[in-house]
Amino acid sequence: MSNVTKEFIAGLPKAELHLHIEGTLEPELKLKLAQKNQIDIGQKSIEEVKSAYEYNDLASFLSVYYPAMNVLQTESDFYELAFDYLKRAAKNNVRHVEIFFDPQAHTSRGISFETVINGLYRATLDARALNIDASLIMCFLRDFTKESARKTLESALKHRDKIVGIGLDSDEHNNPPLKFARQFEDAAAVGLHRTVHCDIDQKDSIEHIRQALEIMEVERLDHGTNIVEDPDLVELVVKRGIGLTSCPLSNGFVSPEMKGKEVLELLSKDVKVSIHSDDPAYFGGYISDNYSAIASNFELTKEQVIQLAKNSFETSWISDKQKELYLEELNTYVANN
Ligand code: ADE
Ligand code: ZN
Protein backbone atom coordinates (compact mmCIF):
# COMPACT_ATOMS: atom_id res chain seq x y z
CA MET A 1 0.00 0.00 0.00
CA SER A 2 1.14 3.49 -0.81
CA ASN A 3 1.23 5.91 2.14
CA VAL A 4 -0.21 8.70 -0.02
CA THR A 5 -3.80 9.33 1.04
CA LYS A 6 -6.74 10.08 -1.23
CA GLU A 7 -7.22 13.35 0.66
CA PHE A 8 -3.65 14.43 -0.10
CA ILE A 9 -4.16 13.61 -3.78
CA ALA A 10 -7.53 15.37 -3.99
CA GLY A 11 -6.12 18.59 -2.55
CA LEU A 12 -2.89 18.56 -4.54
CA PRO A 13 -2.92 21.38 -7.11
CA LYS A 14 -2.71 19.82 -10.56
CA ALA A 15 -3.06 20.46 -14.28
CA GLU A 16 -5.31 18.27 -16.44
CA LEU A 17 -3.76 17.89 -19.89
CA HIS A 18 -5.44 14.78 -21.30
CA LEU A 19 -9.19 15.03 -21.04
CA HIS A 20 -11.62 14.45 -23.90
CA ILE A 21 -14.67 16.58 -23.20
CA GLU A 22 -16.88 14.06 -25.01
CA GLY A 23 -15.50 11.45 -22.62
CA THR A 24 -17.00 13.31 -19.67
CA LEU A 25 -20.56 12.63 -20.84
CA GLU A 26 -21.95 10.93 -17.74
CA PRO A 27 -24.92 8.55 -18.11
CA GLU A 28 -27.21 11.03 -16.27
CA LEU A 29 -26.50 13.87 -18.71
CA LYS A 30 -26.62 11.47 -21.65
CA LEU A 31 -30.16 10.40 -20.72
CA LYS A 32 -31.25 13.96 -19.94
CA LEU A 33 -30.03 15.32 -23.30
CA ALA A 34 -31.43 12.29 -25.18
CA GLN A 35 -34.85 13.07 -23.75
CA LYS A 36 -34.59 16.83 -24.35
CA ASN A 37 -33.42 16.39 -27.95
CA GLN A 38 -35.64 13.38 -28.62
CA ILE A 39 -32.75 11.12 -29.60
CA ASP A 40 -33.25 7.38 -29.24
CA ILE A 41 -30.00 6.03 -27.75
CA GLY A 42 -31.45 2.55 -27.23
CA GLN A 43 -31.20 2.77 -23.42
CA LYS A 44 -33.63 4.19 -20.89
CA SER A 45 -31.89 3.91 -17.53
CA ILE A 46 -28.46 4.55 -16.04
CA GLU A 47 -28.00 0.79 -15.56
CA GLU A 48 -28.81 0.13 -19.21
CA VAL A 49 -26.39 2.86 -20.34
CA LYS A 50 -23.62 1.46 -18.13
CA SER A 51 -24.21 -2.10 -19.28
CA ALA A 52 -23.23 -0.98 -22.81
CA TYR A 53 -19.79 0.06 -21.49
CA GLU A 54 -17.97 -3.09 -22.53
CA TYR A 55 -14.63 -2.63 -24.25
CA ASN A 56 -11.20 -4.21 -24.15
CA ASP A 57 -9.34 -2.26 -26.82
CA LEU A 58 -9.35 1.16 -28.45
CA ALA A 59 -11.63 0.20 -31.35
CA SER A 60 -14.30 -1.42 -29.15
CA PHE A 61 -14.27 1.64 -26.87
CA LEU A 62 -14.65 4.04 -29.79
CA SER A 63 -17.61 2.07 -31.13
CA VAL A 64 -19.49 2.84 -27.89
CA TYR A 65 -18.10 6.36 -27.56
CA TYR A 66 -18.99 8.02 -30.86
CA PRO A 67 -22.69 7.03 -31.19
CA ALA A 68 -23.39 8.46 -27.71
CA MET A 69 -22.34 11.92 -28.91
CA ASN A 70 -25.59 12.14 -30.90
CA VAL A 71 -27.28 13.51 -27.80
CA LEU A 72 -25.16 16.68 -28.09
CA GLN A 73 -27.14 18.96 -30.41
CA THR A 74 -27.12 22.60 -29.33
CA GLU A 75 -24.58 25.14 -28.13
CA SER A 76 -26.05 24.94 -24.66
CA ASP A 77 -25.59 21.13 -24.65
CA PHE A 78 -21.87 21.61 -25.28
CA TYR A 79 -21.76 24.31 -22.63
CA GLU A 80 -23.50 22.09 -20.08
CA LEU A 81 -21.20 19.15 -20.86
CA ALA A 82 -18.10 21.28 -20.35
CA PHE A 83 -19.31 23.20 -17.32
CA ASP A 84 -20.40 19.96 -15.59
CA TYR A 85 -16.90 18.66 -16.16
CA LEU A 86 -15.29 21.85 -14.85
CA LYS A 87 -17.27 21.60 -11.59
CA ARG A 88 -15.88 18.08 -11.09
CA ALA A 89 -12.39 19.29 -11.95
CA ALA A 90 -12.65 22.00 -9.29
CA LYS A 91 -13.39 19.32 -6.67
CA ASN A 92 -10.14 17.58 -7.73
CA ASN A 93 -8.23 20.85 -7.29
CA VAL A 94 -7.46 21.03 -11.00
CA ARG A 95 -6.07 24.55 -11.33
CA HIS A 96 -5.43 24.48 -15.07
CA VAL A 97 -7.04 22.34 -17.78
CA GLU A 98 -6.43 21.95 -21.49
CA ILE A 99 -9.57 20.28 -22.86
CA PHE A 100 -9.57 18.10 -25.99
CA PHE A 101 -12.55 18.28 -28.29
CA ASP A 102 -13.31 16.39 -31.53
CA PRO A 103 -15.15 18.77 -33.91
CA GLN A 104 -15.34 16.18 -36.71
CA ALA A 105 -17.34 13.84 -34.47
CA HIS A 106 -20.01 16.55 -34.53
CA THR A 107 -19.67 18.25 -37.93
CA SER A 108 -19.89 14.78 -39.56
CA ARG A 109 -23.41 14.45 -38.15
CA GLY A 110 -24.58 17.89 -39.18
CA ILE A 111 -23.69 20.02 -36.14
CA SER A 112 -21.85 23.23 -37.05
CA PHE A 113 -18.29 23.92 -35.91
CA GLU A 114 -19.58 27.15 -34.34
CA THR A 115 -22.19 25.33 -32.23
CA VAL A 116 -19.45 23.16 -30.76
CA ILE A 117 -16.74 25.72 -30.18
CA ASN A 118 -18.98 28.51 -28.93
CA GLY A 119 -20.58 26.27 -26.29
CA LEU A 120 -17.26 24.88 -25.10
CA TYR A 121 -15.50 28.23 -25.16
CA ARG A 122 -18.20 29.92 -23.07
CA ALA A 123 -17.72 27.22 -20.42
CA THR A 124 -13.96 27.86 -20.38
CA LEU A 125 -14.64 31.55 -19.71
CA ASP A 126 -17.00 30.69 -16.85
CA ALA A 127 -14.34 28.38 -15.39
CA ARG A 128 -12.70 31.47 -13.88
CA ALA A 129 -15.54 31.57 -11.34
CA LEU A 130 -14.47 28.08 -10.26
CA ASN A 131 -10.84 29.20 -9.87
CA ILE A 132 -9.73 27.15 -12.88
CA ASP A 133 -8.10 28.42 -16.00
CA ALA A 134 -9.27 26.41 -18.97
CA SER A 135 -8.28 26.26 -22.63
CA LEU A 136 -9.22 24.14 -25.66
CA ILE A 137 -7.19 21.74 -27.79
CA MET A 138 -8.82 20.80 -31.07
CA CYS A 139 -8.16 17.20 -32.11
CA PHE A 140 -8.29 15.77 -35.61
CA LEU A 141 -9.86 12.33 -35.94
CA ARG A 142 -7.01 10.30 -37.44
CA ASP A 143 -9.35 7.76 -39.06
CA PHE A 144 -10.89 10.57 -41.14
CA THR A 145 -9.20 11.85 -44.33
CA LYS A 146 -6.48 14.47 -44.63
CA GLU A 147 -8.96 16.56 -46.61
CA SER A 148 -11.40 16.49 -43.71
CA ALA A 149 -8.60 17.58 -41.36
CA ARG A 150 -7.69 20.41 -43.75
CA LYS A 151 -11.28 21.72 -43.74
CA THR A 152 -11.48 21.37 -39.97
CA LEU A 153 -8.32 23.42 -39.49
CA GLU A 154 -9.73 26.03 -41.86
CA SER A 155 -12.87 26.30 -39.67
CA ALA A 156 -10.75 26.44 -36.54
CA LEU A 157 -8.56 29.25 -37.79
CA LYS A 158 -11.63 31.51 -37.84
CA HIS A 159 -11.62 30.94 -34.06
CA ARG A 160 -7.85 31.04 -33.56
CA ASP A 161 -8.15 32.94 -30.28
CA LYS A 162 -10.35 30.24 -28.71
CA ILE A 163 -7.86 27.39 -29.21
CA VAL A 164 -4.46 26.86 -27.57
CA GLY A 165 -3.33 23.92 -29.68
CA ILE A 166 -4.13 20.89 -31.78
CA GLY A 167 -4.06 17.15 -31.11
CA LEU A 168 -4.65 13.86 -32.92
CA ASP A 169 -6.88 11.11 -31.58
CA SER A 170 -9.27 8.24 -32.48
CA ASP A 171 -8.27 4.92 -34.07
CA GLU A 172 -4.49 4.72 -34.45
CA HIS A 173 -4.45 1.44 -36.40
CA ASN A 174 -2.90 2.26 -39.82
CA ASN A 175 -3.36 6.00 -39.14
CA PRO A 176 0.17 7.28 -38.45
CA PRO A 177 0.87 10.83 -37.25
CA LEU A 178 2.60 11.61 -40.56
CA LYS A 179 -0.75 11.37 -42.37
CA PHE A 180 -1.42 14.82 -40.85
CA ALA A 181 2.06 16.35 -41.18
CA ARG A 182 0.75 19.18 -43.37
CA GLN A 183 -1.98 20.22 -40.92
CA PHE A 184 0.52 20.17 -38.06
CA GLU A 185 2.90 22.35 -40.06
CA ASP A 186 0.12 24.82 -40.87
CA ALA A 187 -0.95 24.91 -37.22
CA ALA A 188 2.63 25.49 -36.04
CA ALA A 189 2.93 28.37 -38.50
CA VAL A 190 0.14 30.25 -36.68
CA GLY A 191 1.57 29.51 -33.25
CA LEU A 192 -0.71 26.67 -32.18
CA HIS A 193 0.78 24.13 -29.77
CA ARG A 194 0.88 20.49 -30.91
CA THR A 195 0.37 17.09 -29.33
CA VAL A 196 -0.40 13.61 -30.70
CA HIS A 197 -1.99 10.50 -29.23
CA CYS A 198 0.40 7.55 -29.35
CA ASP A 199 -1.92 5.06 -27.69
CA ILE A 200 -0.52 2.13 -25.75
CA ASP A 201 0.50 -1.15 -27.37
CA GLN A 202 -0.47 -0.21 -30.91
CA LYS A 203 0.75 -2.14 -33.96
CA ASP A 204 3.27 0.62 -34.78
CA SER A 205 3.64 2.37 -31.42
CA ILE A 206 7.37 3.06 -31.65
CA GLU A 207 7.28 4.18 -35.28
CA HIS A 208 4.38 6.55 -34.50
CA ILE A 209 6.22 7.99 -31.50
CA ARG A 210 9.29 8.47 -33.66
CA GLN A 211 7.34 10.29 -36.39
CA ALA A 212 5.63 12.56 -33.86
CA LEU A 213 8.91 13.51 -32.18
CA GLU A 214 11.47 13.52 -34.96
CA ILE A 215 9.45 14.69 -37.94
CA MET A 216 6.46 16.59 -36.58
CA GLU A 217 8.28 17.98 -33.54
CA VAL A 218 5.28 17.79 -31.22
CA GLU A 219 5.55 19.29 -27.75
CA ARG A 220 3.75 16.47 -25.91
CA LEU A 221 2.76 12.85 -26.47
CA ASP A 222 -0.60 11.61 -25.22
CA HIS A 223 -0.03 8.18 -23.62
CA GLY A 224 3.25 7.37 -25.39
CA THR A 225 4.51 5.09 -22.60
CA ASN A 226 5.68 2.45 -25.11
CA ILE A 227 8.63 4.80 -25.56
CA VAL A 228 10.39 2.80 -22.79
CA GLU A 229 11.16 0.21 -25.51
CA ASP A 230 13.47 2.69 -27.27
CA PRO A 231 16.23 4.29 -25.14
CA ASP A 232 17.19 6.77 -27.88
CA LEU A 233 13.66 8.18 -28.00
CA VAL A 234 13.60 8.34 -24.19
CA GLU A 235 16.81 10.37 -24.32
CA LEU A 236 15.22 12.67 -26.90
CA VAL A 237 12.12 13.45 -24.79
CA VAL A 238 14.29 14.15 -21.74
CA LYS A 239 16.50 16.48 -23.77
CA ARG A 240 13.53 18.38 -25.19
CA GLY A 241 11.44 18.38 -22.00
CA ILE A 242 8.53 16.72 -23.84
CA GLY A 243 5.58 15.79 -21.61
CA LEU A 244 3.90 12.37 -21.70
CA THR A 245 0.29 12.33 -20.50
CA SER A 246 -0.55 8.92 -19.05
CA CYS A 247 -4.05 7.78 -18.04
CA PRO A 248 -3.90 4.77 -15.67
CA LEU A 249 -7.63 3.96 -15.50
CA SER A 250 -8.17 3.93 -19.25
CA ASN A 251 -4.91 1.99 -19.66
CA GLY A 252 -6.35 -0.57 -17.24
CA PHE A 253 -9.12 -1.39 -19.70
CA VAL A 254 -6.70 -2.44 -22.42
CA SER A 255 -3.61 -3.58 -20.51
CA PRO A 256 -3.38 -5.66 -17.31
CA GLU A 257 -1.05 -3.32 -15.38
CA MET A 258 -2.25 0.16 -16.37
CA LYS A 259 1.33 0.90 -17.55
CA GLY A 260 2.33 1.71 -13.97
CA LYS A 261 5.81 0.19 -14.30
CA GLU A 262 6.45 2.21 -17.43
CA VAL A 263 5.36 5.44 -15.72
CA LEU A 264 7.73 4.73 -12.83
CA GLU A 265 10.60 3.89 -15.18
CA LEU A 266 10.03 7.13 -17.09
CA LEU A 267 9.88 9.14 -13.85
CA SER A 268 13.18 7.59 -12.73
CA LYS A 269 14.74 8.70 -16.03
CA ASP A 270 13.53 12.30 -15.58
CA VAL A 271 10.93 12.11 -18.33
CA LYS A 272 8.16 14.65 -17.72
CA VAL A 273 5.37 12.11 -17.43
CA SER A 274 2.11 13.13 -15.75
CA ILE A 275 -1.26 11.61 -14.80
CA HIS A 276 -4.64 12.42 -16.39
CA SER A 277 -8.21 11.24 -16.96
CA ASP A 278 -8.72 10.54 -20.71
CA ASP A 279 -12.49 9.70 -20.78
CA PRO A 280 -13.51 9.67 -17.13
CA ALA A 281 -17.23 8.97 -17.63
CA TYR A 282 -16.29 5.78 -19.48
CA PHE A 283 -13.26 4.53 -17.54
CA GLY A 284 -14.39 4.86 -13.94
CA GLY A 285 -12.83 7.99 -12.54
CA TYR A 286 -11.60 11.56 -12.73
CA ILE A 287 -8.06 12.84 -12.28
CA SER A 288 -7.65 12.17 -8.54
CA ASP A 289 -8.96 8.61 -9.06
CA ASN A 290 -6.26 8.16 -11.70
CA TYR A 291 -3.54 9.39 -9.32
CA SER A 292 -4.91 7.13 -6.56
CA ALA A 293 -5.06 4.10 -8.87
CA ILE A 294 -1.42 4.29 -9.84
CA ALA A 295 -0.30 5.36 -6.34
CA SER A 296 -1.96 2.40 -4.62
CA ASN A 297 -1.26 -0.26 -7.25
CA PHE A 298 2.41 0.67 -7.61
CA GLU A 299 3.14 1.92 -4.08
CA LEU A 300 4.20 5.37 -5.16
CA THR A 301 5.98 7.55 -2.64
CA LYS A 302 4.68 11.01 -1.80
CA GLU A 303 7.68 12.46 -3.68
CA GLN A 304 6.74 10.56 -6.83
CA VAL A 305 3.13 11.74 -6.65
CA ILE A 306 4.29 15.32 -6.17
CA GLN A 307 6.69 15.03 -9.12
CA LEU A 308 3.83 13.83 -11.36
CA ALA A 309 1.80 16.92 -10.43
CA LYS A 310 4.80 19.21 -10.96
CA ASN A 311 5.32 17.67 -14.40
CA SER A 312 1.72 18.46 -15.29
CA PHE A 313 2.28 22.19 -14.73
CA GLU A 314 5.75 22.19 -16.28
CA THR A 315 4.54 20.67 -19.55
CA SER A 316 1.34 22.71 -19.76
CA TRP A 317 0.81 25.41 -22.36
CA ILE A 318 0.82 28.44 -20.09
CA SER A 319 3.32 31.24 -19.59
CA ASP A 320 6.49 30.66 -17.55
CA LYS A 321 5.19 33.19 -15.03
CA GLN A 322 1.92 31.29 -14.60
CA LYS A 323 3.83 28.01 -14.24
CA GLU A 324 5.91 29.54 -11.49
CA LEU A 325 2.76 30.64 -9.62
CA TYR A 326 1.19 27.18 -9.81
CA LEU A 327 4.42 25.47 -8.72
CA GLU A 328 4.64 27.85 -5.75
CA GLU A 329 1.04 27.00 -4.84
CA LEU A 330 1.91 23.30 -5.09
CA ASN A 331 4.99 23.72 -2.88
CA THR A 332 2.94 25.56 -0.25
CA TYR A 333 0.36 22.75 -0.27
CA VAL A 334 3.08 20.12 0.13
CA ALA A 335 4.70 22.08 2.99
CA ASN A 336 1.36 22.15 4.85
CA ASN A 337 0.07 18.62 4.20
N1 ADE B 1 -10.70 9.52 -28.12
C1 ADE B 1 -11.13 9.52 -26.87
N2 ADE B 1 -10.31 8.83 -26.08
C2 ADE B 1 -9.31 8.36 -26.86
C3 ADE B 1 -8.16 7.60 -26.64
N3 ADE B 1 -7.81 7.15 -25.43
N4 ADE B 1 -7.40 7.29 -27.69
C4 ADE B 1 -7.72 7.74 -28.90
N5 ADE B 1 -8.77 8.48 -29.16
C5 ADE B 1 -9.58 8.80 -28.15
ZN1 ZN C 1 -7.01 10.27 -25.02
Tab-separated table of N, CA and C in Angstrom, residues 64 105 141 144 164 166 182 206 215 291 323 333:
chain	number	residue	atom	x	y	z
A	64	VAL	N	-18.467	2.447	-28.873
A	64	VAL	CA	-19.493	2.840	-27.891
A	64	VAL	C	-19.518	4.369	-27.755
A	105	ALA	N	-16.336	14.787	-34.969
A	105	ALA	CA	-17.337	13.835	-34.471
A	105	ALA	C	-18.723	14.481	-34.462
A	141	LEU	N	-9.605	13.773	-35.996
A	141	LEU	CA	-9.857	12.330	-35.940
A	141	LEU	C	-8.957	11.674	-36.987
A	144	PHE	N	-10.275	9.800	-40.071
A	144	PHE	CA	-10.891	10.575	-41.142
A	144	PHE	C	-9.781	10.969	-42.134
A	164	VAL	N	-5.878	26.733	-27.955
A	164	VAL	CA	-4.462	26.863	-27.575
A	164	VAL	C	-3.575	25.949	-28.412
A	166	ILE	N	-3.445	21.982	-31.087
A	166	ILE	CA	-4.132	20.887	-31.781
A	166	ILE	C	-3.595	19.542	-31.297
A	182	ARG	N	1.033	17.872	-42.783
A	182	ARG	CA	0.751	19.182	-43.370
A	182	ARG	C	-0.090	20.055	-42.422
A	206	ILE	N	6.060	2.387	-31.668
A	206	ILE	CA	7.369	3.064	-31.654
A	206	ILE	C	7.561	3.917	-32.910
A	215	ILE	N	9.851	14.018	-36.699
A	215	ILE	CA	9.450	14.690	-37.939
A	215	ILE	C	8.474	15.829	-37.653
A	291	TYR	N	-4.728	9.314	-10.190
A	291	TYR	CA	-3.539	9.387	-9.321
A	291	TYR	C	-3.611	8.273	-8.261
A	323	LYS	N	3.292	29.292	-14.749
A	323	LYS	CA	3.829	28.007	-14.245
A	323	LYS	C	4.455	28.194	-12.874
A	333	TYR	N	1.254	23.851	-0.652
A	333	TYR	CA	0.362	22.753	-0.269
A	333	TYR	C	1.165	21.606	0.338
